[in-house]
Coordinates of N, CA, C and O in Angstrom, one line a residue:
X25 N 58.9 -19.1 93.6 CA 59.2 -19.1 92.1 C 58.1 -20.0 91.5 O 57.9 -21.1 92.0
X26 N 57.6 -19.6 90.4 CA 56.6 -20.3 89.6 C 57.1 -20.6 88.2 O 57.5 -19.7 87.5
X27 N 57.2 -21.9 87.9 CA 57.7 -22.3 86.5 C 56.9 -21.6 85.4 O 55.6 -21.5 85.6
X28 N 57.5 -21.1 84.4 CA 56.8 -20.5 83.3 C 56.1 -21.6 82.4 O 56.7 -22.5 82.0
X29 N 54.8 -21.4 82.3 CA 54.0 -22.3 81.4 C 53.6 -21.5 80.2 O 53.3 -20.3 80.4
X30 N 53.7 -22.1 79.1 CA 53.4 -21.3 77.9 C 54.8 -20.8 77.3 O 55.8 -21.1 77.9
X31 N 54.7 -20.0 76.3 CA 55.9 -19.5 75.7 C 55.9 -18.0 75.7 O 55.3 -17.3 74.9
X32 N 56.6 -17.4 76.7 CA 56.8 -16.0 76.9 C 58.2 -15.6 76.7 O 59.1 -16.4 77.0
X33 N 58.4 -14.4 76.3 CA 59.8 -13.9 76.1 C 59.8 -12.4 76.5 O 58.8 -11.7 76.5
X34 N 61.0 -12.1 77.1 CA 61.2 -10.7 77.5 C 61.9 -10.0 76.3 O 62.8 -10.5 75.6
X35 N 61.4 -8.8 75.9 CA 61.9 -8.0 74.8 C 62.8 -6.9 75.3 O 62.5 -6.3 76.3
X36 N 63.9 -6.7 74.6 CA 64.9 -5.7 74.9 C 65.2 -4.9 73.7 O 65.6 -5.4 72.7
X37 N 64.9 -3.6 73.8 CA 65.1 -2.6 72.7 C 66.6 -2.2 72.7 O 67.1 -1.8 73.7
X38 N 67.2 -2.3 71.5 CA 68.6 -2.0 71.3 C 68.6 -1.0 70.2 O 67.7 -0.9 69.3
X39 N 69.7 -0.2 70.1 CA 69.9 0.7 69.0 C 71.0 0.2 68.2 O 72.2 0.2 68.6
X40 N 70.7 -0.2 66.9 CA 71.8 -0.7 66.0 C 71.8 0.1 64.8 O 70.8 0.2 64.0
X41 N 72.9 0.8 64.6 CA 73.1 1.7 63.5 C 72.0 2.7 63.3 O 71.5 3.0 62.3
X42 N 71.6 3.3 64.5 CA 70.6 4.3 64.5 C 69.2 3.8 64.3 O 68.3 4.6 64.2
X43 N 69.0 2.5 64.3 CA 67.6 2.0 64.2 C 67.3 1.1 65.4 O 68.2 0.5 66.0
X44 N 66.0 1.1 65.8 CA 65.5 0.2 66.8 C 65.6 -1.2 66.4 O 65.2 -1.6 65.3
X45 N 66.1 -2.1 67.3 CA 66.1 -3.5 67.1 C 65.8 -4.2 68.4 O 65.9 -3.6 69.4
X46 N 65.3 -5.4 68.4 CA 64.9 -6.1 69.6 C 65.6 -7.4 69.7 O 65.8 -8.1 68.7
X47 N 66.1 -7.7 70.9 CA 66.6 -9.0 71.3 C 65.6 -9.6 72.3 O 64.9 -8.8 73.0
X48 N 65.6 -10.9 72.4 CA 64.7 -11.6 73.3 C 65.4 -12.6 74.1 O 66.3 -13.2 73.7
X49 N 64.8 -12.8 75.3 CA 65.2 -13.9 76.2 C 64.0 -14.6 76.7 O 63.0 -14.0 77.0
X50 N 64.0 -15.9 76.6 CA 62.9 -16.7 77.1 C 62.6 -16.6 78.6 O 63.6 -16.6 79.4
X51 N 61.4 -16.4 78.9 CA 61.0 -16.4 80.3 C 61.0 -17.8 80.9 O 60.3 -18.7 80.4
X52 N 61.8 -18.0 81.9 CA 62.0 -19.4 82.5 C 61.0 -19.6 83.6 O 60.6 -20.7 83.9
X53 N 60.7 -18.5 84.4 CA 59.9 -18.6 85.6 C 59.4 -17.3 85.9 O 59.7 -16.2 85.3
X54 N 58.5 -17.2 87.0 CA 58.0 -16.0 87.5 C 58.3 -16.0 89.0 O 58.2 -17.0 89.7
X55 N 58.7 -14.8 89.5 CA 58.9 -14.8 91.0 C 57.6 -14.7 91.7 O 56.5 -14.6 91.1
X56 N 57.7 -14.7 93.0 CA 56.5 -14.7 93.9 C 55.6 -13.4 93.7 O 54.4 -13.5 94.0
X57 N 56.2 -12.4 93.2 CA 55.4 -11.2 92.9 C 54.9 -11.1 91.5 O 54.3 -10.1 91.0
X58 N 55.1 -12.2 90.7 CA 54.7 -12.2 89.3 C 55.6 -11.6 88.3 O 55.2 -11.4 87.1
X59 N 56.8 -11.3 88.7 CA 57.8 -10.7 87.7 C 58.5 -11.8 87.0 O 58.8 -12.8 87.5
X60 N 58.8 -11.5 85.7 CA 59.4 -12.5 84.8 C 60.9 -12.7 85.2 O 61.6 -11.8 85.5
X61 N 61.3 -14.0 85.1 CA 62.7 -14.3 85.4 C 63.3 -14.9 84.1 O 62.7 -15.8 83.4
X62 N 64.5 -14.5 83.7 CA 65.2 -15.0 82.6 C 66.6 -15.5 83.0 O 67.1 -15.1 84.1
X63 N 67.2 -16.3 82.2 CA 68.5 -16.9 82.5 C 69.6 -15.9 82.2 O 69.7 -15.3 81.1
X64 N 70.5 -15.6 83.2 CA 71.7 -14.8 83.0 C 72.9 -15.8 82.8 O 73.3 -16.5 83.8
X65 N 73.4 -15.9 81.6 CA 74.5 -16.8 81.3 C 75.7 -16.3 82.1 O 76.5 -17.2 82.6
X66 N 75.9 -15.0 82.3 CA 77.1 -14.5 83.0 C 77.0 -14.9 84.4 O 78.1 -15.2 85.0
X67 N 75.9 -14.8 85.1 CA 75.7 -15.1 86.5 C 75.4 -16.5 86.8 O 75.5 -17.0 87.9
X68 N 75.0 -17.3 85.8 CA 74.7 -18.7 85.9 C 73.4 -18.9 86.8 O 73.3 -19.9 87.5
X69 N 72.5 -18.0 86.7 CA 71.2 -18.1 87.5 C 70.1 -17.3 86.9 O 70.4 -16.5 85.9
X70 N 68.9 -17.4 87.4 CA 67.8 -16.7 87.0 C 67.8 -15.3 87.6 O 68.2 -15.1 88.7
X71 N 67.5 -14.3 86.8 CA 67.4 -12.9 87.2 C 66.1 -12.3 86.7 O 65.5 -12.8 85.8
X72 N 65.7 -11.2 87.4 CA 64.5 -10.5 86.9 C 64.7 -10.0 85.5 O 65.8 -9.4 85.2
X73 N 63.8 -10.2 84.6 CA 63.9 -9.7 83.2 C 64.1 -8.2 83.1 O 64.8 -7.7 82.3
X74 N 63.4 -7.5 84.0 CA 63.5 -6.0 84.0 C 64.9 -5.5 84.5 O 65.1 -4.3 84.5
X75 N 65.8 -6.4 84.9 CA 67.1 -5.9 85.4 C 68.1 -5.7 84.3 O 69.1 -5.1 84.5
X76 N 67.8 -6.1 83.1 CA 68.7 -6.0 81.9 C 68.3 -4.6 81.3 O 67.2 -4.2 81.2
X77 N 69.3 -4.0 80.7 CA 69.1 -2.7 80.1 C 68.3 -2.9 78.8 O 68.4 -3.9 78.1
X78 N 67.5 -1.9 78.5 CA 66.6 -1.9 77.3 C 65.4 -2.7 77.4 O 64.7 -2.9 76.5
X79 N 65.0 -3.2 78.7 CA 63.8 -4.0 78.9 C 62.6 -3.3 78.3 O 62.4 -2.1 78.7
X80 N 61.8 -3.9 77.5 CA 60.7 -3.3 76.8 C 59.4 -4.0 77.1 O 58.4 -3.6 76.6
X81 N 59.4 -5.1 77.9 CA 58.2 -5.8 78.3 C 58.2 -7.2 78.0 O 59.2 -7.8 77.5
X82 N 57.1 -7.9 78.3 CA 57.0 -9.3 78.1 C 55.9 -9.5 77.0 O 54.9 -8.9 76.9
X83 N 56.2 -10.5 76.1 CA 55.3 -10.8 75.0 C 55.2 -12.3 74.9 O 56.1 -13.0 75.3
X84 N 54.1 -12.7 74.3 CA 53.9 -14.2 74.2 C 54.5 -14.6 72.8 O 54.3 -14.0 71.8
X85 N 55.2 -15.6 72.9 CA 55.8 -16.2 71.7 C 55.0 -17.5 71.4 O 55.3 -18.5 71.9
X86 N 54.0 -17.3 70.6 CA 53.0 -18.4 70.3 C 53.6 -19.6 69.8 O 53.2 -20.7 70.1
X87 N 54.6 -19.5 68.8 CA 55.1 -20.7 68.2 C 56.7 -20.6 68.1 O 57.2 -20.0 67.1
X88 N 57.4 -21.0 69.1 CA 58.8 -20.9 69.1 C 59.4 -21.8 67.9 O 58.9 -22.8 67.5
X89 N 60.6 -21.4 67.5 CA 61.3 -22.1 66.4 C 61.8 -23.4 67.1 O 62.4 -23.4 68.1
X90 N 61.5 -24.5 66.4 CA 62.0 -25.8 66.8 C 63.0 -26.5 65.9 O 63.6 -27.5 66.3
X91 N 63.1 -26.0 64.7 CA 64.1 -26.5 63.8 C 64.5 -25.5 62.8 O 63.8 -24.6 62.5
X92 N 65.7 -25.6 62.2 CA 66.2 -24.8 61.2 C 66.7 -25.7 60.1 O 67.5 -26.6 60.3
X93 N 66.2 -25.6 58.9 CA 66.6 -26.4 57.7 C 67.3 -25.6 56.7 O 67.1 -24.4 56.5
X94 N 68.2 -26.3 55.9 CA 68.9 -25.6 54.9 C 67.9 -25.0 53.8 O 66.8 -25.5 53.7
X95 N 68.4 -24.0 53.1 CA 67.6 -23.4 52.1 C 67.1 -24.3 51.0 O 66.1 -24.0 50.3
X96 N 67.7 -25.4 50.7 CA 67.3 -26.4 49.8 C 67.1 -26.0 48.3 O 66.3 -26.5 47.6
X97 N 68.0 -25.1 47.9 CA 67.9 -24.7 46.5 C 67.0 -23.6 46.2 O 66.9 -23.1 45.0
X98 N 66.2 -23.1 47.1 CA 65.3 -21.9 46.9 C 66.2 -20.7 46.7 O 67.3 -20.6 47.3
X99 N 65.6 -19.7 46.0 CA 66.3 -18.4 45.7 C 65.5 -17.3 46.2 O 64.2 -17.4 46.3
X100 N 66.1 -16.2 46.6 CA 65.4 -14.9 46.9 C 65.8 -13.9 45.8 O 67.0 -13.7 45.6
X101 N 64.8 -13.3 45.2 CA 65.0 -12.3 44.3 C 64.7 -11.0 44.9 O 63.5 -10.8 45.4
X102 N 65.6 -10.0 45.0 CA 65.4 -8.7 45.6 C 65.2 -7.7 44.5 O 65.9 -7.7 43.5
X103 N 64.3 -6.8 44.7 CA 64.1 -5.7 43.7 C 64.5 -4.4 44.4 O 64.0 -4.1 45.4
X104 N 65.3 -3.6 43.7 CA 65.8 -2.3 44.2 C 64.6 -1.3 44.0 O 64.2 -1.1 42.9
X105 N 64.2 -0.7 45.1 CA 63.1 0.3 45.0 C 63.4 1.5 44.1 O 62.5 2.1 43.5
X106 N 64.7 1.9 44.1 CA 65.1 3.1 43.4 C 65.1 2.9 41.8 O 64.5 3.8 41.1
X107 N 65.7 1.9 41.3 CA 65.8 1.7 39.9 C 65.1 0.5 39.3 O 65.2 0.3 38.1
X108 N 64.5 -0.4 40.2 CA 63.8 -1.5 39.7 C 64.7 -2.7 39.3 O 64.2 -3.7 38.8
X109 N 66.0 -2.6 39.5 CA 66.9 -3.7 39.1 C 66.7 -4.8 40.1 O 66.3 -4.6 41.3
X110 N 67.1 -6.0 39.7 CA 66.9 -7.2 40.6 C 68.2 -7.9 40.8 O 69.1 -7.8 40.0
X111 N 68.3 -8.6 42.0 CA 69.5 -9.5 42.2 C 68.9 -10.7 42.9 O 67.9 -10.7 43.6
X112 N 69.6 -11.8 42.6 CA 69.1 -13.1 43.1 C 70.2 -13.8 43.9 O 71.4 -13.7 43.5
X113 N 69.8 -14.4 45.0 CA 70.8 -15.1 45.8 C 70.2 -16.3 46.5 O 68.9 -16.4 46.6
X114 N 71.0 -17.3 46.9 CA 70.4 -18.5 47.5 C 69.7 -18.1 48.9 O 70.2 -17.3 49.6
X115 N 68.6 -18.8 49.2 CA 68.0 -18.7 50.5 C 68.9 -19.4 51.5 O 69.3 -20.5 51.2
X116 N 69.1 -18.7 52.6 CA 70.0 -19.3 53.6 C 69.4 -20.6 54.3 O 70.0 -21.6 54.4
X117 N 68.2 -20.4 54.8 CA 67.5 -21.5 55.6 C 66.0 -21.3 55.7 O 65.5 -20.2 55.3
X118 N 65.4 -22.2 56.3 CA 64.0 -22.2 56.7 C 63.9 -22.4 58.2 O 64.5 -23.4 58.7
X119 N 63.2 -21.5 58.9 CA 63.0 -21.7 60.4 C 61.6 -22.3 60.5 O 60.6 -21.7 60.1
X120 N 61.5 -23.4 61.2 CA 60.2 -24.1 61.4 C 59.8 -23.9 62.8 O 60.5 -24.2 63.8
X121 N 58.5 -23.4 63.0 CA 58.1 -23.2 64.4 C 57.3 -24.4 64.9 O 57.0 -25.4 64.1
X122 N 56.9 -24.4 66.1 CA 56.2 -25.5 66.7 C 54.8 -25.8 66.1 O 54.3 -26.9 66.3
X123 N 54.2 -24.9 65.4 CA 53.0 -25.1 64.7 C 53.2 -25.7 63.3 O 52.2 -26.1 62.6
X124 N 54.5 -25.8 62.9 CA 54.8 -26.4 61.6 C 55.0 -25.5 60.5 O 55.2 -25.9 59.3
X125 N 54.9 -24.2 60.7 CA 55.0 -23.2 59.6 C 56.5 -22.9 59.5 O 57.3 -22.9 60.4
X126 N 56.9 -22.7 58.2 CA 58.3 -22.4 57.9 C 58.4 -21.0 57.4 O 57.6 -20.5 56.6
X127 N 59.4 -20.3 57.9 CA 59.7 -18.9 57.6 C 61.1 -18.9 56.8 O 62.0 -19.4 57.4
X128 N 61.1 -18.2 55.7 CA 62.4 -18.1 55.0 C 63.4 -17.2 55.7 O 63.0 -16.2 56.3
X129 N 64.7 -17.6 55.8 CA 65.7 -16.8 56.4 C 66.8 -16.5 55.4 O 67.2 -17.3 54.6
X130 N 67.1 -15.2 55.4 CA 68.1 -14.7 54.4 C 69.2 -14.1 55.2 O 69.1 -13.6 56.3
X131 N 70.4 -14.0 54.6 CA 71.5 -13.3 55.2 C 71.8 -12.0 54.5 O 71.8 -11.9 53.3
X132 N 71.8 -10.9 55.3 CA 72.1 -9.6 54.8 C 73.5 -9.5 54.4 O 74.3 -10.3 54.8
X133 N 73.8 -8.4 53.7 CA 75.2 -8.2 53.3 C 76.2 -8.1 54.4 O 77.4 -8.4 54.3
X134 N 75.7 -7.7 55.6 CA 76.6 -7.6 56.8 C 76.7 -8.9 57.5 O 77.3 -9.0 58.6
X135 N 76.1 -10.0 57.0 CA 76.2 -11.3 57.5 C 75.2 -11.7 58.6 O 75.2 -12.8 59.1
X136 N 74.3 -10.8 58.9 CA 73.3 -11.0 59.9 C 72.1 -11.8 59.3 O 71.5 -11.3 58.3
X137 N 71.7 -12.9 59.8 CA 70.6 -13.7 59.3 C 69.3 -13.1 59.8 O 69.2 -12.7 61.0
X138 N 68.3 -13.0 58.9 CA 67.0 -12.4 59.4 C 65.9 -13.0 58.6 O 66.0 -13.5 57.5
X139 N 64.7 -13.1 59.3 CA 63.6 -13.7 58.6 C 63.0 -12.8 57.6 O 63.0 -11.6 57.7
X140 N 62.5 -13.4 56.5 CA 61.8 -12.6 55.5 C 60.3 -12.6 55.9 O 59.6 -13.5 55.6
X141 N 59.9 -11.5 56.6 CA 58.6 -11.4 57.1 C 57.6 -10.9 56.1 O 58.1 -10.4 55.0
X142 N 56.3 -11.1 56.3 CA 55.3 -10.7 55.4 C 55.4 -9.2 55.1 O 55.0 -8.7 54.0
X143 N 55.9 -8.4 56.1 CA 55.9 -7.0 55.9 C 57.2 -6.5 55.2 O 57.4 -5.3 54.9
X144 N 58.1 -7.4 54.9 CA 59.3 -7.1 54.1 C 58.8 -6.7 52.7 O 57.9 -7.3 52.1
X145 N 59.5 -5.8 52.1 CA 59.1 -5.4 50.7 C 60.3 -5.7 49.7 O 61.4 -5.8 50.1
X146 N 59.9 -5.9 48.5 CA 60.8 -6.0 47.4 C 61.5 -7.3 47.3 O 62.6 -7.4 46.8
X147 N 60.9 -8.4 47.7 CA 61.5 -9.7 47.5 C 60.4 -10.7 47.1 O 59.2 -10.6 47.3
X148 N 60.9 -11.8 46.4 CA 60.1 -12.9 46.1 C 60.9 -14.2 46.1 O 62.1 -14.1 46.0
X149 N 60.2 -15.3 46.4 CA 60.9 -16.6 46.5 C 60.8 -17.3 45.1 O 59.7 -17.3 44.5
X150 N 61.9 -18.0 44.7 CA 61.9 -18.8 43.5 C 62.2 -20.2 44.0 O 63.3 -20.5 44.5
X151 N 61.3 -21.2 43.8 CA 61.6 -22.6 44.2 C 62.7 -23.2 43.4 O 63.1 -22.7 42.3
X152 N 63.2 -24.3 43.8 CA 64.3 -25.0 43.1 C 64.1 -25.3 41.7 O 65.0 -25.2 40.8
X153 N 62.8 -25.6 41.3 CA 62.5 -25.9 39.9 C 62.6 -24.7 39.1 O 62.8 -24.8 37.9
X154 N 62.4 -23.5 39.7 CA 62.4 -22.3 38.9 C 61.2 -22.0 38.1 O 61.1 -21.0 37.5
X155 N 60.3 -23.0 38.0 CA 59.1 -22.8 37.2 C 58.0 -22.0 37.9 O 57.3 -21.3 37.3
X156 N 57.7 -22.3 39.1 CA 56.6 -21.6 39.8 C 57.2 -20.6 40.8 O 58.1 -20.9 41.5
X157 N 56.7 -19.4 40.7 CA 57.2 -18.4 41.6 C 56.3 -18.2 42.8 O 55.1 -18.4 42.7
X158 N 56.8 -17.8 43.9 CA 56.1 -17.5 45.1 C 56.3 -16.0 45.4 O 57.4 -15.6 45.7
X159 N 55.3 -15.2 45.2 CA 55.5 -13.8 45.4 C 54.9 -13.4 46.7 O 53.9 -14.0 47.2
X160 N 55.4 -12.3 47.2 CA 55.0 -11.8 48.5 C 54.0 -10.6 48.3 O 54.0 -9.9 47.3

């Protein structure tokens, strides 16, 4: 067994409500044949990453999240694509990665927290002062 150096994660493709979604497990080590090993909480030991259903490969996680901070009064304004109406809600949190970058985190109506990525459409951030807007 070779300890994992760097930040690698195993990707697992799942089907949620008819759409592809991915879950990830951190690669903890590599076996003697170079296969990724991840922690199985159920078994209490390392197992091959490809032994879990939905395994989709290994990817490098360049900057893992190291802290999560409260939303701090920031707001997210969503624009409805169909009729142009807007709704505003508090930002849930900020995820800070090891490089120091912060990503806004919002909670969907079903309660699932998700990052507001650059490729997300129809949203903008409003800082606590409300004077300066940050648009995407």
